[in-house]
mmCIF file of C-alpha atoms in Angstrom:
data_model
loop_
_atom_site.group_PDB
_atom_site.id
_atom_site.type_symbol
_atom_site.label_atom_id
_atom_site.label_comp_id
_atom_site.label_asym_id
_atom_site.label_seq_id
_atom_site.Cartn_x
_atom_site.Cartn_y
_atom_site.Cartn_z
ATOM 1 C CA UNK U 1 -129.140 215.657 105.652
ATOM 2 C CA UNK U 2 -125.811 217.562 105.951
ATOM 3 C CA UNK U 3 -123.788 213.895 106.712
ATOM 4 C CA UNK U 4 -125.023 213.153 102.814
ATOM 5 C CA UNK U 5 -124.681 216.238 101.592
ATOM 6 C CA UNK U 6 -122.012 216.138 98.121
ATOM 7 C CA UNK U 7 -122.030 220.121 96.771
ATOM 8 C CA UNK U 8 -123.186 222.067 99.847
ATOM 9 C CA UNK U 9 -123.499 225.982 99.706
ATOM 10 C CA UNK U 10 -122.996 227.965 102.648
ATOM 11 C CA UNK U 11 -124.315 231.526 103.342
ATOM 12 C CA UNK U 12 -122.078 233.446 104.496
ATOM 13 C CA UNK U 13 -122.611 235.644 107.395
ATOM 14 C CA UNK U 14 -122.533 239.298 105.744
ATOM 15 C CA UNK U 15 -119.828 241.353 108.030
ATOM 16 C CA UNK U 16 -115.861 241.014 108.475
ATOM 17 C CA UNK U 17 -116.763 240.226 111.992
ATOM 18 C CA UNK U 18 -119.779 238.206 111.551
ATOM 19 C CA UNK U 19 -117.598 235.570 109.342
ATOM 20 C CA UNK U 20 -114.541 235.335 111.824
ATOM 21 C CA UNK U 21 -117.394 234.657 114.322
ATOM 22 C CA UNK U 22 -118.578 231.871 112.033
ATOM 23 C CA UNK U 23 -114.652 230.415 111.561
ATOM 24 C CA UNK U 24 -115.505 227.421 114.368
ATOM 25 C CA UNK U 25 -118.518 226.112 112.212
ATOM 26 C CA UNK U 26 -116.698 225.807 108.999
ATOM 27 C CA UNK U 27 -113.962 224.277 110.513
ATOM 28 C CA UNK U 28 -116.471 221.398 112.111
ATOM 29 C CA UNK U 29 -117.883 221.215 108.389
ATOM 30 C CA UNK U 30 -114.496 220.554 106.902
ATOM 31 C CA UNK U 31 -113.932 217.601 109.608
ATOM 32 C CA UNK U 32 -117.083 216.317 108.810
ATOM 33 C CA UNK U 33 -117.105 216.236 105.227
ATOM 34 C CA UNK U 34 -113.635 216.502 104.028
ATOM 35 C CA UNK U 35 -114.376 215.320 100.399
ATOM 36 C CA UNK U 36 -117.889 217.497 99.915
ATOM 37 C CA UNK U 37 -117.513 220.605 97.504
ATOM 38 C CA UNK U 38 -118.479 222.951 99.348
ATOM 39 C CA UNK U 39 -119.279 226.874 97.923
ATOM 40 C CA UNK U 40 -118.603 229.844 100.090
ATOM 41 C CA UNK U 41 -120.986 232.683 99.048
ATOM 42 C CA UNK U 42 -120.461 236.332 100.640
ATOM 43 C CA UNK U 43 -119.633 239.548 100.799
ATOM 44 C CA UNK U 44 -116.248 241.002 99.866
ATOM 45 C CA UNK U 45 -114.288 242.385 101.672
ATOM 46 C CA UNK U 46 -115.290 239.465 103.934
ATOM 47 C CA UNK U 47 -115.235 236.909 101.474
ATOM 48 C CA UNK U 48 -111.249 237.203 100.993
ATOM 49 C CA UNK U 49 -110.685 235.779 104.633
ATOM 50 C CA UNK U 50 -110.431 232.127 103.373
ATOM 51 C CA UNK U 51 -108.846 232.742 100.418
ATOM 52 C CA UNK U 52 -106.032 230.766 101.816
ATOM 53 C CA UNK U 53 -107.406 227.595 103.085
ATOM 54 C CA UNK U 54 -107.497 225.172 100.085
ATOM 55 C CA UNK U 55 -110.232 223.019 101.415
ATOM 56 C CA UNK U 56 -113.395 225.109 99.987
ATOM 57 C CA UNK U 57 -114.646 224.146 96.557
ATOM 58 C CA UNK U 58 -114.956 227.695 95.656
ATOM 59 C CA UNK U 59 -116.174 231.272 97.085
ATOM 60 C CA UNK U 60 -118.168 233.147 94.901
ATOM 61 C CA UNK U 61 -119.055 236.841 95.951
ATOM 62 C CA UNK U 62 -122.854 238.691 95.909
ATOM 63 C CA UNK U 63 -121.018 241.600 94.072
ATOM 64 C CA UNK U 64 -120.788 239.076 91.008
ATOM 65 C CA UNK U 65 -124.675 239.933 90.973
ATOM 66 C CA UNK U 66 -124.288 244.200 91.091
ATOM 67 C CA UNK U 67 -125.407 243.822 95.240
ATOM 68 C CA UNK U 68 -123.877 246.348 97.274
ATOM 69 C CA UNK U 69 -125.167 245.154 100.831
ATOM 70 C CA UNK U 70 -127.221 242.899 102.930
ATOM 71 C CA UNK U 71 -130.466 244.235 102.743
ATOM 72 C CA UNK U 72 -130.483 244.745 98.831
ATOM 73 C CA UNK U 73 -132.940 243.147 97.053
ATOM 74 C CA UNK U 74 -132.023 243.125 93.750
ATOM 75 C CA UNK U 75 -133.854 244.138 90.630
ATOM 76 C CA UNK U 76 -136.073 241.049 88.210
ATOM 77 C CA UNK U 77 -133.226 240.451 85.996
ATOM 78 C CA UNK U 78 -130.064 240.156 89.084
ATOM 79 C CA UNK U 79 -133.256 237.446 90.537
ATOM 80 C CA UNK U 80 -133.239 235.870 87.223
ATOM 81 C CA UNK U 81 -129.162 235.773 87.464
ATOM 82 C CA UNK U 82 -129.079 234.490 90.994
ATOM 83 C CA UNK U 83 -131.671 231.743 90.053
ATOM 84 C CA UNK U 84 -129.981 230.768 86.630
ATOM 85 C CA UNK U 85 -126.270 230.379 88.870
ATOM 86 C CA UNK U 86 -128.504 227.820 91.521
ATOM 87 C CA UNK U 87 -129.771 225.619 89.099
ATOM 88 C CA UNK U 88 -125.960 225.854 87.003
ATOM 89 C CA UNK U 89 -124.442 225.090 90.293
ATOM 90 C CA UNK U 90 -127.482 222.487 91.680
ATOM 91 C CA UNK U 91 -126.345 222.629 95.333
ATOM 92 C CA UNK U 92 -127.764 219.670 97.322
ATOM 93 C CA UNK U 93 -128.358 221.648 99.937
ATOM 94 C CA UNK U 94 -128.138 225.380 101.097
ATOM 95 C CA UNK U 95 -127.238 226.314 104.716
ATOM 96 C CA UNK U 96 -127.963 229.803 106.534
ATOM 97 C CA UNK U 97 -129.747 231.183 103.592
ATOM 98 C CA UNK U 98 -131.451 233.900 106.342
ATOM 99 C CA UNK U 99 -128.128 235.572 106.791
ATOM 100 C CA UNK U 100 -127.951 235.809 102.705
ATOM 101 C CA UNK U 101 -128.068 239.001 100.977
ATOM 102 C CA UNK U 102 -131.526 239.486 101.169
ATOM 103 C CA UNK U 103 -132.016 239.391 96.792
ATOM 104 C CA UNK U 104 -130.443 235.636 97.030
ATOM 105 C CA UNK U 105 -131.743 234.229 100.501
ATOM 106 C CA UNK U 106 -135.597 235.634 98.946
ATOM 107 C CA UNK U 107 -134.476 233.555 94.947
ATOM 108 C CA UNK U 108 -133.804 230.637 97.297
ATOM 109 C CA UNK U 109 -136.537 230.248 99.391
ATOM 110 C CA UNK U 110 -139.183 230.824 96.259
ATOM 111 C CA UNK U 111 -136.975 228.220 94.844
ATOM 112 C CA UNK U 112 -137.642 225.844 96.984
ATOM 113 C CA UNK U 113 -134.143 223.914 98.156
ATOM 114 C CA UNK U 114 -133.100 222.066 100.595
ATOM 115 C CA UNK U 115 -132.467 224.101 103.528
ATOM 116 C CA UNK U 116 -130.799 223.973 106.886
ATOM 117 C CA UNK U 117 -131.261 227.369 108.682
ATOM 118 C CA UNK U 118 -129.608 228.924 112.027
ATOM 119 C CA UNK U 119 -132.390 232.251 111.381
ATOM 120 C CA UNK U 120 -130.783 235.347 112.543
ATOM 121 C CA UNK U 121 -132.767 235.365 115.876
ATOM 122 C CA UNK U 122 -130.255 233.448 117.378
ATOM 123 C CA UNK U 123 -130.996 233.136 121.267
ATOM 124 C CA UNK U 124 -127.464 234.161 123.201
ATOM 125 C CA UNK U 125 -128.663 232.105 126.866
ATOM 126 C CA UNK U 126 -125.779 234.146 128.098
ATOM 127 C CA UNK U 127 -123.627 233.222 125.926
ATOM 128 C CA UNK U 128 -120.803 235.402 124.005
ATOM 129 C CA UNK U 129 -121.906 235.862 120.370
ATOM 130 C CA UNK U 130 -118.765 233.011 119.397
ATOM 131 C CA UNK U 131 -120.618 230.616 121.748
ATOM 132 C CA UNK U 132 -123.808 231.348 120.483
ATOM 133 C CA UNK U 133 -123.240 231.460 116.887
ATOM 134 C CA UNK U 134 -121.601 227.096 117.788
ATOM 135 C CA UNK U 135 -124.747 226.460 119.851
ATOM 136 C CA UNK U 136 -127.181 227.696 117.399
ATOM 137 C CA UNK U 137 -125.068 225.671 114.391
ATOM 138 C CA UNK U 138 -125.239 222.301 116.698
ATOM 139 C CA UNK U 139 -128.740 222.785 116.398
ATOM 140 C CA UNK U 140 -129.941 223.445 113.196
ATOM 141 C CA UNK U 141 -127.460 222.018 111.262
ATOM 142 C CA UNK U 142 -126.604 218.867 113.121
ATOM 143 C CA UNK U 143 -122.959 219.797 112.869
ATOM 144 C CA UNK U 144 -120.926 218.584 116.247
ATOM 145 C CA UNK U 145 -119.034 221.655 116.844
ATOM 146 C CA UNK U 146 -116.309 221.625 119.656
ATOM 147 C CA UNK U 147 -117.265 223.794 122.420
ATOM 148 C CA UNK U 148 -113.586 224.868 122.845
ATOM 149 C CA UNK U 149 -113.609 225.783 118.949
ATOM 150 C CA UNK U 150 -111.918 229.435 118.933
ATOM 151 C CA UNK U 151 -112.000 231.617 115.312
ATOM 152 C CA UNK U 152 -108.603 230.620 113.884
ATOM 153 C CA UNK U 153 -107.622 232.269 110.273
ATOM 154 C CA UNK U 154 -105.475 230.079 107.624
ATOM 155 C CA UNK U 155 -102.628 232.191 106.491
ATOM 156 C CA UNK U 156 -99.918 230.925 103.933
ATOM 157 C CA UNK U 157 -96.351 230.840 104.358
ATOM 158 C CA UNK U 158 -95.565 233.759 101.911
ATOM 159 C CA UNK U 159 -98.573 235.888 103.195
ATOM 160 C CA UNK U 160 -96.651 235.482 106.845
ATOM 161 C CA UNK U 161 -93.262 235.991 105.166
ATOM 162 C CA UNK U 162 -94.000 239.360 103.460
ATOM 163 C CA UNK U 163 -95.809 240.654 106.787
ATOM 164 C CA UNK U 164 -92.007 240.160 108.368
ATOM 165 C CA UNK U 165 -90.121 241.734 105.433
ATOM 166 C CA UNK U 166 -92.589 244.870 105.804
ATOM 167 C CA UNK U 167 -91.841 245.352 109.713
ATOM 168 C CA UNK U 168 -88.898 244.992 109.124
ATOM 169 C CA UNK U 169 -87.378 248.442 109.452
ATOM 170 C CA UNK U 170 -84.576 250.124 111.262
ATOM 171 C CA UNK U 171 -86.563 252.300 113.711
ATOM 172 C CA UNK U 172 -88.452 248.437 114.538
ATOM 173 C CA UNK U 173 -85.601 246.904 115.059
ATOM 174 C CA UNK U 174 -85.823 244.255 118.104
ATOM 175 C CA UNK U 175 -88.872 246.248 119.502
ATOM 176 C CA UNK U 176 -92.261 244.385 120.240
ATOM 177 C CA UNK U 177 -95.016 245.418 117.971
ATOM 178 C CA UNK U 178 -98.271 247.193 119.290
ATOM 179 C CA UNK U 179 -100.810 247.620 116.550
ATOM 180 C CA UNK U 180 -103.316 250.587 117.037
ATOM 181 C CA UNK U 181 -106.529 250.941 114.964
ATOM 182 C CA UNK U 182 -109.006 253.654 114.985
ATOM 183 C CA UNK U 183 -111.180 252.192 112.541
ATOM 184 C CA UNK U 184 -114.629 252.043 113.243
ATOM 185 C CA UNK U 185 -118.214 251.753 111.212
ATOM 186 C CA UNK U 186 -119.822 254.334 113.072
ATOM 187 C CA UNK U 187 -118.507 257.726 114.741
ATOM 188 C CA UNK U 188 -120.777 256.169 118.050
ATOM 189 C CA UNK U 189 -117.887 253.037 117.899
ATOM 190 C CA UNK U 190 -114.907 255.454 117.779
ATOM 191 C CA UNK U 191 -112.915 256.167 120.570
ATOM 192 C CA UNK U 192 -111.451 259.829 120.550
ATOM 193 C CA UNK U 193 -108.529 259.349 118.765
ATOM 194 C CA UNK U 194 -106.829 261.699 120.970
ATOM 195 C CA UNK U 195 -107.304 259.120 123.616
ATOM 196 C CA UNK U 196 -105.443 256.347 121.066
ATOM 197 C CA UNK U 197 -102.669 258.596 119.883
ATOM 198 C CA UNK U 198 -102.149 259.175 124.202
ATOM 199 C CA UNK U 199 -102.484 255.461 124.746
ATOM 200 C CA UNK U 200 -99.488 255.015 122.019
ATOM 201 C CA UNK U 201 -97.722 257.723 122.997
ATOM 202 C CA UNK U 202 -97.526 255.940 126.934
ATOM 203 C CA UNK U 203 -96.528 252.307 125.727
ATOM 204 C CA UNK U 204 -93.766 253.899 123.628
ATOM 205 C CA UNK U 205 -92.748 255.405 126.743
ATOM 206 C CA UNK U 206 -93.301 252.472 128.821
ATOM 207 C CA UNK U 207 -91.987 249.358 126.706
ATOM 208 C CA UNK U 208 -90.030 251.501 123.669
ATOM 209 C CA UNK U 209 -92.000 249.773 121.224
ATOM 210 C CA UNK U 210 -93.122 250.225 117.462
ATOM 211 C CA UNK U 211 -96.421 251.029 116.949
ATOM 212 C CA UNK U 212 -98.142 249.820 114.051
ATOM 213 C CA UNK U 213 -101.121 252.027 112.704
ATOM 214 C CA UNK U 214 -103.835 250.139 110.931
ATOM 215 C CA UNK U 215 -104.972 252.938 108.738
ATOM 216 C CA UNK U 216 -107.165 250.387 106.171
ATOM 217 C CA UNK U 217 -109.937 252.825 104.238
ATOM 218 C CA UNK U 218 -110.126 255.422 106.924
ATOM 219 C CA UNK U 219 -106.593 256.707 105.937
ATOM 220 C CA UNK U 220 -107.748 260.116 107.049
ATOM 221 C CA UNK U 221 -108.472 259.862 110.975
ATOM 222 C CA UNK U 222 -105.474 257.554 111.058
ATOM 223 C CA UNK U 223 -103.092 260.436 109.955
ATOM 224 C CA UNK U 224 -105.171 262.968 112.469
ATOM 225 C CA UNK U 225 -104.215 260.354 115.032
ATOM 226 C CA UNK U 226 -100.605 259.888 114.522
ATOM 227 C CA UNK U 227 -100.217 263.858 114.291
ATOM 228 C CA UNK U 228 -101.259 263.521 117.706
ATOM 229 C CA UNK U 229 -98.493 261.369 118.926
ATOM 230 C CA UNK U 230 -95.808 262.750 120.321
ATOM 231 C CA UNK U 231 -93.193 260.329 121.155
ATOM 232 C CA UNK U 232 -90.565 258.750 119.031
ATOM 233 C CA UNK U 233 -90.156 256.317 116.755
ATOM 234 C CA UNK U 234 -92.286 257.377 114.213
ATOM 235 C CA UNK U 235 -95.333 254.692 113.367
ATOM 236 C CA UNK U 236 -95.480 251.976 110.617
ATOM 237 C CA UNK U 237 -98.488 253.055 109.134
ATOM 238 C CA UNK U 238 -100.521 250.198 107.305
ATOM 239 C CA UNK U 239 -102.760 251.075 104.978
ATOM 240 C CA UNK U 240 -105.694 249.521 102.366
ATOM 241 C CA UNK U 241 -104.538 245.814 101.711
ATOM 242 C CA UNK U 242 -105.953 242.157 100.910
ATOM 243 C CA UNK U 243 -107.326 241.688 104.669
ATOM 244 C CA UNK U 244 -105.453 238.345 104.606
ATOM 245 C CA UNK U 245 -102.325 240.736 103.931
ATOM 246 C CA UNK U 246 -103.325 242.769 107.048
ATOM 247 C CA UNK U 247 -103.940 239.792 108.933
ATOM 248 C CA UNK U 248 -100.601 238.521 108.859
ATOM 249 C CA UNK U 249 -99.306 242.100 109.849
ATOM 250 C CA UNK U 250 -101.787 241.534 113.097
ATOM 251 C CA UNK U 251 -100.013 237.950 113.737
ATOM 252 C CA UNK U 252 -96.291 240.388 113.835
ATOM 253 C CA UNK U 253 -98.098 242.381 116.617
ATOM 254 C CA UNK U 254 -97.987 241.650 120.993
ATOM 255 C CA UNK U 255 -101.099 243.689 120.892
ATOM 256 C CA UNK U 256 -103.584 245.229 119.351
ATOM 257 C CA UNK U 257 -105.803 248.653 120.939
ATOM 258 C CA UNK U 258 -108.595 248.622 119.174
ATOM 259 C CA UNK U 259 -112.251 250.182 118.605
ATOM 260 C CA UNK U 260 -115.118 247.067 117.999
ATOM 261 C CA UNK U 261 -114.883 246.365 114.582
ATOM 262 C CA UNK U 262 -113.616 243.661 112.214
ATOM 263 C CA UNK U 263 -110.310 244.048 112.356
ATOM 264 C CA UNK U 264 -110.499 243.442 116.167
ATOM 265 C CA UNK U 265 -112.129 240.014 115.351
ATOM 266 C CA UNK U 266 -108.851 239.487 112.943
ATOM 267 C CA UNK U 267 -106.625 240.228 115.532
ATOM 268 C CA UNK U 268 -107.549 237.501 118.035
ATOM 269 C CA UNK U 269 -108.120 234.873 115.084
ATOM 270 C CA UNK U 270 -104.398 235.348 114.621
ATOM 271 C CA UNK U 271 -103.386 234.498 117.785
ATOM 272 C CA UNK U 272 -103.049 238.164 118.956
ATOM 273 C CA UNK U 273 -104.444 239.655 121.964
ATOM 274 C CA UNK U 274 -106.749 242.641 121.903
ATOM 275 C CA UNK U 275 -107.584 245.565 124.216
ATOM 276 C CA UNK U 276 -111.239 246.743 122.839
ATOM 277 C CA UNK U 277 -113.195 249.923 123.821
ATOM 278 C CA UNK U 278 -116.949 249.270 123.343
ATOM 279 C CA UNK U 279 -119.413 252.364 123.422
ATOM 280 C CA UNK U 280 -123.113 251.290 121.732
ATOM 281 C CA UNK U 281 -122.455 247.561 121.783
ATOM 282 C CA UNK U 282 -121.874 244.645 124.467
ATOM 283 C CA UNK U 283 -118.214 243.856 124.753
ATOM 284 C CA UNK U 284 -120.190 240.170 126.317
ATOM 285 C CA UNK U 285 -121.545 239.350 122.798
ATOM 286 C CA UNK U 286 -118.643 241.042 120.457
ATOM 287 C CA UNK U 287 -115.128 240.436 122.608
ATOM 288 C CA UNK U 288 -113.391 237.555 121.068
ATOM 289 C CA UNK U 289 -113.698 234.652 123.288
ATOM 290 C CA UNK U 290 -110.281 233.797 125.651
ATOM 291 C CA UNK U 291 -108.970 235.502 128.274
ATOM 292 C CA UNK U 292 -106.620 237.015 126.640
ATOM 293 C CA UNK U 293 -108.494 239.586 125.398
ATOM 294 C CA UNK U 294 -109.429 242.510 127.268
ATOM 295 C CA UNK U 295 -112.754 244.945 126.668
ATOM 296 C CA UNK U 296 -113.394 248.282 128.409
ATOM 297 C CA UNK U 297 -117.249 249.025 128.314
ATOM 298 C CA UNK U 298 -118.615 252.434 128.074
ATOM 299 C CA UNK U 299 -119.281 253.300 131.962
ATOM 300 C CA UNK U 300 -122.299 255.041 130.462
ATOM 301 C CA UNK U 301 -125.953 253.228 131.133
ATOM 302 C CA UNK U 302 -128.015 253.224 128.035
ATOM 303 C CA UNK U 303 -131.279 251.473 127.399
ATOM 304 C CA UNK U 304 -130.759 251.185 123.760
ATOM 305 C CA UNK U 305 -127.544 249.060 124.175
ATOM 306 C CA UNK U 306 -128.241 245.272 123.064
ATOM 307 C CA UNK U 307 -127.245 242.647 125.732
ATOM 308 C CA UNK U 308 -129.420 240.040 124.948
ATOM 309 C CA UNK U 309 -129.712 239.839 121.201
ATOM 310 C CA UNK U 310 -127.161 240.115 117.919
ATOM 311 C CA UNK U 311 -127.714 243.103 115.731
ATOM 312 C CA UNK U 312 -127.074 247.180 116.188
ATOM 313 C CA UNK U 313 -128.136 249.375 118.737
ATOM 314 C CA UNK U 314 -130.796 252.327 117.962
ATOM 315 C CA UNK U 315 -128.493 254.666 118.131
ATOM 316 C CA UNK U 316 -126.368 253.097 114.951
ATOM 317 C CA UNK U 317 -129.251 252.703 113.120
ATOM 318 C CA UNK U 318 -130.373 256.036 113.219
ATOM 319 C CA UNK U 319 -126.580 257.180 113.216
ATOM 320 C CA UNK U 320 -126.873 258.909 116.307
ATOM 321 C CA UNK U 321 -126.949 258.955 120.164
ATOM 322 C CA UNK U 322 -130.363 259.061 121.131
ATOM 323 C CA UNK U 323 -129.278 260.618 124.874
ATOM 324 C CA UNK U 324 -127.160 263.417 124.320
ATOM 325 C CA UNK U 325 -124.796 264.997 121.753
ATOM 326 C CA UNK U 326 -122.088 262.771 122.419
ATOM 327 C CA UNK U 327 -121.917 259.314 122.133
ATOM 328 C CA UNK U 328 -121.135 256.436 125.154
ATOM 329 C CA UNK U 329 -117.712 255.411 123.922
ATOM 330 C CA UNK U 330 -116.189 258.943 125.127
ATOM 331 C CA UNK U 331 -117.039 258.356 128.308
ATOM 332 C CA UNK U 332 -114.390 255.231 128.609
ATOM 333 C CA UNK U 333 -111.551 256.631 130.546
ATOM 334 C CA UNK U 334 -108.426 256.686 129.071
ATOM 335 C CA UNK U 335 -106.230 255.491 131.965
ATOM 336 C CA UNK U 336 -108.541 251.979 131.957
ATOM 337 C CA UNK U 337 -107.459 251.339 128.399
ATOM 338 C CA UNK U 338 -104.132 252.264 129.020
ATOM 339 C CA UNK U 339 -103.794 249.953 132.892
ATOM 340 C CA UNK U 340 -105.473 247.166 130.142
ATOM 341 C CA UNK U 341 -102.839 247.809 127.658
ATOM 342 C CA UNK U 342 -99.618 247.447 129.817
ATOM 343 C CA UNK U 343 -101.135 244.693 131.524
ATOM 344 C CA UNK U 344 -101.528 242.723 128.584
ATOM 345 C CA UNK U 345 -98.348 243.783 127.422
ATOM 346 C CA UNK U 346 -96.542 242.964 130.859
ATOM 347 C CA UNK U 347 -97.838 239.415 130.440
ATOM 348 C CA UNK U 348 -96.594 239.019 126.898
ATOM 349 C CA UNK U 349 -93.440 240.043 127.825
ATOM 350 C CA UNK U 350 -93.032 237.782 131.030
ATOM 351 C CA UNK U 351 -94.419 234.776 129.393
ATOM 352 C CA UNK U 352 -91.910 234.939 126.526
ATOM 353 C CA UNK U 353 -89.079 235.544 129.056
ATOM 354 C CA UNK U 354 -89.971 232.345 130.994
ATOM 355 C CA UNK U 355 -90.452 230.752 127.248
ATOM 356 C CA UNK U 356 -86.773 231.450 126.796
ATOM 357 C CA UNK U 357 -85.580 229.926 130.046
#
């Protein structure tokens, strides 16, 4: 079905994450059918993330339709809207309509297309959610997916050449990069950000580096953060941009501390290594695949933590820690991140030295 397929239309996996994670299959659908017009449809933010790769017929967004997130249904006349754009666009066939917004995966399936679904009870066998996501894609599509497929992001010349102009500043000069981001959807996924501004402050110490604040929408506890730092030189502070834009910042970087979140997922599909803190989710399904990367687990038991299954804890569903007053995350120590960071950084470090003999 998909080997015949002329004007496909892919679902898009709804999170900044979740897409990165799905990079590897439509990569293997690009080899496959190189001349098929195929239509992205997701959510933006997320959507922007292959802006830059030429190949896709084109990406259309749910917020076209007035949706503001995955589980909205919609109202008759945004159905009527939805349904009126598939018969316009007469797809040939529609794949991963379950991971839809819920208003156009429901118009689809009452419409009754041809459909080739990966469900969103995807079975991890152990797997890290990157594996998983291939495996389950192999099955139900058909699609021969490389096993060593890693999330890769398509960045443009001039996206990459403006990142380097806006480093580029005197206090930066000639020092390695180390991006820091305290982002996080949920207060449970935040690491103190005293603990980050002390983690900076100790690899300025260490390697005299630049640090590079990812501020993006939380501008606020970004600021708190770098008022916490103490050493010199002051941070580049990177705020709200075209995620591709920030992307190509995260390619400038050695390393990037992060909390688990999408920009974390960015960061490795750039090429550039990652030190994560996990608190209320499994650092086996969300770390970016490749050794590389590095994730520090709360120490903290907790029966609500998933380890066998995609999707969010208890505890971020309900918004809070259903043990005690304070979440998981605070119990990683700060000196594990910290041995994680300047290992990581150690090995950047030696390997380009022995690049440049």
């Amino acid at each position: 079905m998909l080997a015949d397929a002329r004007r496909p239309l892919v679902c898009l996996h709804y999170g900044i994450g979740d897409v990165i994670m799905q990079l590897p299959a439509l990569e293997a659908l690009k080899a496959l059918r190189p001349d098929a017009q195929v239509t992205l449809l997701g959510a933006l933010p997320a959507l922007d993330l292959l802006q830059d790769d030429p190949h896709w017929h084109a990406l259309e967004s749910i917020q076209q339709w007035g949706l503001r997130h995955w589980g909205d249904k919609g109202d008759p006349h945004i159905r009527s809207a939805i349904a009126t754009w598939l018969d316009r666009k007469n797809f040939d066939l529609i794949l991963d309509v379950s991971h839809a917004v819920h208003a156009v995966r429901d118009t689809i399936w009452r419409n009754g297309r041809k459909i080739l679904d990966t469900g969103t009870d995807m079975p991890l066998d152990g797997l890290n959610g990157v594996d998983a996501m291939k495996k389950a894609v192999r099955a139900a599509w058909g699609l021969p997916v490389a096993r060593s497929a890693y999330p890769r992001l398509a960045l443009d010349n001039d996206r990459m050449a403006r990142a380097a102009t806006a480093l580029r500043t005197p206090s930066a000069d000639r020092r390695i990069m180390v991006g820091i981001s305290a982002l996080a959807s949920s207060f449970l996924k935040r690491w103190p950000i005293a603990h980050m501004a002390a983690v900076a402050d100790a690899l300025v110490e260490r390697f005299n580096c630049q640090v590079v604040v990812f501020a993006g929408p939380q501008q606020a506890i970004a600021y708190e953060m770098v008022a916490l730092m103490k050493s010199p030189p002051k941070p580049i502070m990177v705020s709200t941009l075209h995620l591709l834009d920030t992307a190509a910042l995260l390619a400038r970087c050695a390393l990037l501390i992060c909390n688990d979140t999408g920009i974390m997922h960015m960061s490795a599909a750039v090429g550039t290594p990652v030190v994560a803190v996990f608190g209320p989710t499994s650092a086996a399904i969300y770390l970016p695949p490749g050794a590389q990367h590095r994730g520090i687990s709360s120490p903290s038991p907790c029966p609500y933590r998933k380890t066998q299954a995609f999707g969010p804890s208890q505890c971020l569903v309900l918004n809070r820690c259903l043990i005690d007053r304070n979440g998981c995350i605070d119990a990683v120590p700060l000196s594990t991140v910290l041995n994680n960071a300047t290992q990581t950084l150690t090995e950047r470090l030696e390997g380009k030295r022995h690049a440049a003999i």
